[in-house]
């Protein structure tokens, strides 16, 4: 019986680019995945996806309207997206969020569903790690 070896990105769903990069005018950066060898693309240098086909996540990021996403975090699967253009203010949006949390039982133990709001800003990632403090022992020859 023949066996098939699967690449690391098949398991982790995280593609790792090689050193080769191609920059496009629209901000896209193309590379090749070092694990599966397929062509990959990124727009923000933090999430690489397969370059061929339709990237629904990228399409949703470029939409100017606000929406709420029910996400299955265990399977990384979008269950449903809801627009909030029909709601008059932030209080109505907060009430709609509570209704969705109840409808999809997100607060129940063992639930892998999460609710994402497209208006929430992502935290800025630090460009480089902060320097590590030097710890020296009081009787160490290096402190003398």
PDB file of C-alpha atoms in Angstrom, residues 27-124:
ATOM      1  CA  UNK A  27       0.381  45.646  -2.425  1.00  0.00           C
ATOM      2  CA  UNK A  28       0.381  41.902  -2.965  1.00  0.00           C
ATOM      3  CA  UNK A  29       3.588  40.008  -2.271  1.00  0.00           C
ATOM      4  CA  UNK A  30       4.018  36.617  -3.942  1.00  0.00           C
ATOM      5  CA  UNK A  31       6.357  33.821  -2.913  1.00  0.00           C
ATOM      6  CA  UNK A  32       6.624  30.035  -2.939  1.00  0.00           C
ATOM      7  CA  UNK A  33       5.738  27.950   0.127  1.00  0.00           C
ATOM      8  CA  UNK A  34       8.826  26.186   1.410  1.00  0.00           C
ATOM      9  CA  UNK A  35       6.759  23.174   2.503  1.00  0.00           C
ATOM     10  CA  UNK A  36       4.283  22.450  -0.282  1.00  0.00           C
ATOM     11  CA  UNK A  37       5.963  24.332  -3.164  1.00  0.00           C
ATOM     12  CA  UNK A  38       2.780  26.150  -4.195  1.00  0.00           C
ATOM     13  CA  UNK A  39       2.578  29.839  -5.082  1.00  0.00           C
ATOM     14  CA  UNK A  40       1.380  31.902  -2.084  1.00  0.00           C
ATOM     15  CA  UNK A  41       0.360  35.538  -1.580  1.00  0.00           C
ATOM     16  CA  UNK A  42       0.133  38.013   1.298  1.00  0.00           C
ATOM     17  CA  UNK A  43      -1.154  41.560   1.586  1.00  0.00           C
ATOM     18  CA  UNK A  44       0.007  42.391   5.101  1.00  0.00           C
ATOM     19  CA  UNK A  45       3.032  40.134   5.580  1.00  0.00           C
ATOM     20  CA  UNK A  46       1.384  38.232   8.422  1.00  0.00           C
ATOM     21  CA  UNK A  47      -0.939  35.715   6.732  1.00  0.00           C
ATOM     22  CA  UNK A  48       0.056  33.803   3.623  1.00  0.00           C
ATOM     23  CA  UNK A  49      -2.550  31.995   1.535  1.00  0.00           C
ATOM     24  CA  UNK A  50      -2.617  30.051  -1.719  1.00  0.00           C
ATOM     25  CA  UNK A  51      -2.362  32.507  -4.621  1.00  0.00           C
ATOM     26  CA  UNK A  52      -4.537  30.577  -7.071  1.00  0.00           C
ATOM     27  CA  UNK A  53      -8.290  30.868  -6.701  1.00  0.00           C
ATOM     28  CA  UNK A  54     -10.573  33.125  -4.703  1.00  0.00           C
ATOM     29  CA  UNK A  55      -9.417  34.244  -1.254  1.00  0.00           C
ATOM     30  CA  UNK A  56     -12.682  34.879   0.603  1.00  0.00           C
ATOM     31  CA  UNK A  57     -10.893  36.306   3.647  1.00  0.00           C
ATOM     32  CA  UNK A  58      -9.070  38.894   1.530  1.00  0.00           C
ATOM     33  CA  UNK A  59     -12.300  39.766  -0.234  1.00  0.00           C
ATOM     34  CA  UNK A  60     -13.997  40.330   3.118  1.00  0.00           C
ATOM     35  CA  UNK A  61     -11.099  42.502   4.329  1.00  0.00           C
ATOM     36  CA  UNK A  62     -11.426  44.817   1.330  1.00  0.00           C
ATOM     37  CA  UNK A  63     -15.176  45.302   1.723  1.00  0.00           C
ATOM     38  CA  UNK A  64     -15.953  48.740   3.103  1.00  0.00           C
ATOM     39  CA  UNK A  65     -19.098  47.709   4.957  1.00  0.00           C
ATOM     40  CA  UNK A  66     -18.949  46.455   8.522  1.00  0.00           C
ATOM     41  CA  UNK A  67     -19.850  42.839   9.217  1.00  0.00           C
ATOM     42  CA  UNK A  68     -19.857  40.256  11.992  1.00  0.00           C
ATOM     43  CA  UNK A  69     -18.347  36.824  11.394  1.00  0.00           C
ATOM     44  CA  UNK A  70     -19.189  33.597  13.191  1.00  0.00           C
ATOM     45  CA  UNK A  71     -15.960  31.609  13.071  1.00  0.00           C
ATOM     46  CA  UNK A  72     -15.278  27.999  14.024  1.00  0.00           C
ATOM     47  CA  UNK A  73     -11.809  28.509  15.489  1.00  0.00           C
ATOM     48  CA  UNK A  74     -11.008  24.798  15.775  1.00  0.00           C
ATOM     49  CA  UNK A  75     -11.518  24.144  12.054  1.00  0.00           C
ATOM     50  CA  UNK A  76     -10.742  27.712  10.899  1.00  0.00           C
ATOM     51  CA  UNK A  77     -14.047  27.744   9.069  1.00  0.00           C
ATOM     52  CA  UNK A  78     -16.327  30.733   8.507  1.00  0.00           C
ATOM     53  CA  UNK A  79     -19.787  29.597   9.553  1.00  0.00           C
ATOM     54  CA  UNK A  80     -21.674  32.771   8.640  1.00  0.00           C
ATOM     55  CA  UNK A  81     -21.198  36.497   7.986  1.00  0.00           C
ATOM     56  CA  UNK A  82     -23.729  39.178   8.899  1.00  0.00           C
ATOM     57  CA  UNK A  83     -23.750  42.774   7.678  1.00  0.00           C
ATOM     58  CA  UNK A  84     -24.710  45.446  10.198  1.00  0.00           C
ATOM     59  CA  UNK A  85     -25.575  48.261   7.761  1.00  0.00           C
ATOM     60  CA  UNK A  86     -29.255  47.962   8.638  1.00  0.00           C
ATOM     61  CA  UNK A  87     -28.612  48.686  12.345  1.00  0.00           C
ATOM     62  CA  UNK A  88     -28.873  52.351  13.423  1.00  0.00           C
ATOM     63  CA  UNK A  89     -26.148  52.661  16.102  1.00  0.00           C
ATOM     64  CA  UNK A  90     -23.541  50.924  18.267  1.00  0.00           C
ATOM     65  CA  UNK A  91     -26.128  49.924  20.894  1.00  0.00           C
ATOM     66  CA  UNK A  92     -28.118  48.036  18.265  1.00  0.00           C
ATOM     67  CA  UNK A  93     -24.930  46.346  17.034  1.00  0.00           C
ATOM     68  CA  UNK A  94     -24.042  45.305  20.603  1.00  0.00           C
ATOM     69  CA  UNK A  95     -27.557  43.852  21.042  1.00  0.00           C
ATOM     70  CA  UNK A  96     -27.227  41.994  17.734  1.00  0.00           C
ATOM     71  CA  UNK A  97     -23.882  40.566  18.902  1.00  0.00           C
ATOM     72  CA  UNK A  98     -25.544  39.258  22.086  1.00  0.00           C
ATOM     73  CA  UNK A  99     -28.352  37.737  20.021  1.00  0.00           C
ATOM     74  CA  UNK A 100     -25.816  35.954  17.771  1.00  0.00           C
ATOM     75  CA  UNK A 101     -23.859  34.681  20.779  1.00  0.00           C
ATOM     76  CA  UNK A 102     -27.089  33.166  22.166  1.00  0.00           C
ATOM     77  CA  UNK A 103     -28.293  31.809  18.800  1.00  0.00           C
ATOM     78  CA  UNK A 104     -25.009  29.997  18.115  1.00  0.00           C
ATOM     79  CA  UNK A 105     -24.414  29.034  21.804  1.00  0.00           C
ATOM     80  CA  UNK A 106     -20.951  30.583  21.806  1.00  0.00           C
ATOM     81  CA  UNK A 107     -20.765  30.927  25.594  1.00  0.00           C
ATOM     82  CA  UNK A 108     -21.499  27.244  26.242  1.00  0.00           C
ATOM     83  CA  UNK A 109     -18.619  25.073  27.501  1.00  0.00           C
ATOM     84  CA  UNK A 110     -16.785  23.311  24.680  1.00  0.00           C
ATOM     85  CA  UNK A 111     -17.971  25.692  21.965  1.00  0.00           C
ATOM     86  CA  UNK A 112     -15.322  26.488  19.352  1.00  0.00           C
ATOM     87  CA  UNK A 113     -17.370  29.294  17.798  1.00  0.00           C
ATOM     88  CA  UNK A 114     -16.203  32.887  18.132  1.00  0.00           C
ATOM     89  CA  UNK A 115     -17.711  36.164  16.964  1.00  0.00           C
ATOM     90  CA  UNK A 116     -15.472  38.613  15.096  1.00  0.00           C
ATOM     91  CA  UNK A 117     -16.288  42.230  14.311  1.00  0.00           C
ATOM     92  CA  UNK A 118     -14.659  43.756  11.228  1.00  0.00           C
ATOM     93  CA  UNK A 119     -14.529  47.136  12.991  1.00  0.00           C
ATOM     94  CA  UNK A 120     -12.195  45.778  15.693  1.00  0.00           C
ATOM     95  CA  UNK A 121      -8.648  46.852  15.017  1.00  0.00           C
ATOM     96  CA  UNK A 122      -5.919  44.271  15.259  1.00  0.00           C
ATOM     97  CA  UNK A 123      -3.150  44.963  17.728  1.00  0.00           C
ATOM     98  CA  UNK A 124       0.038  46.162  16.105  1.00  0.00           C
TER      99      UNK A 124
END
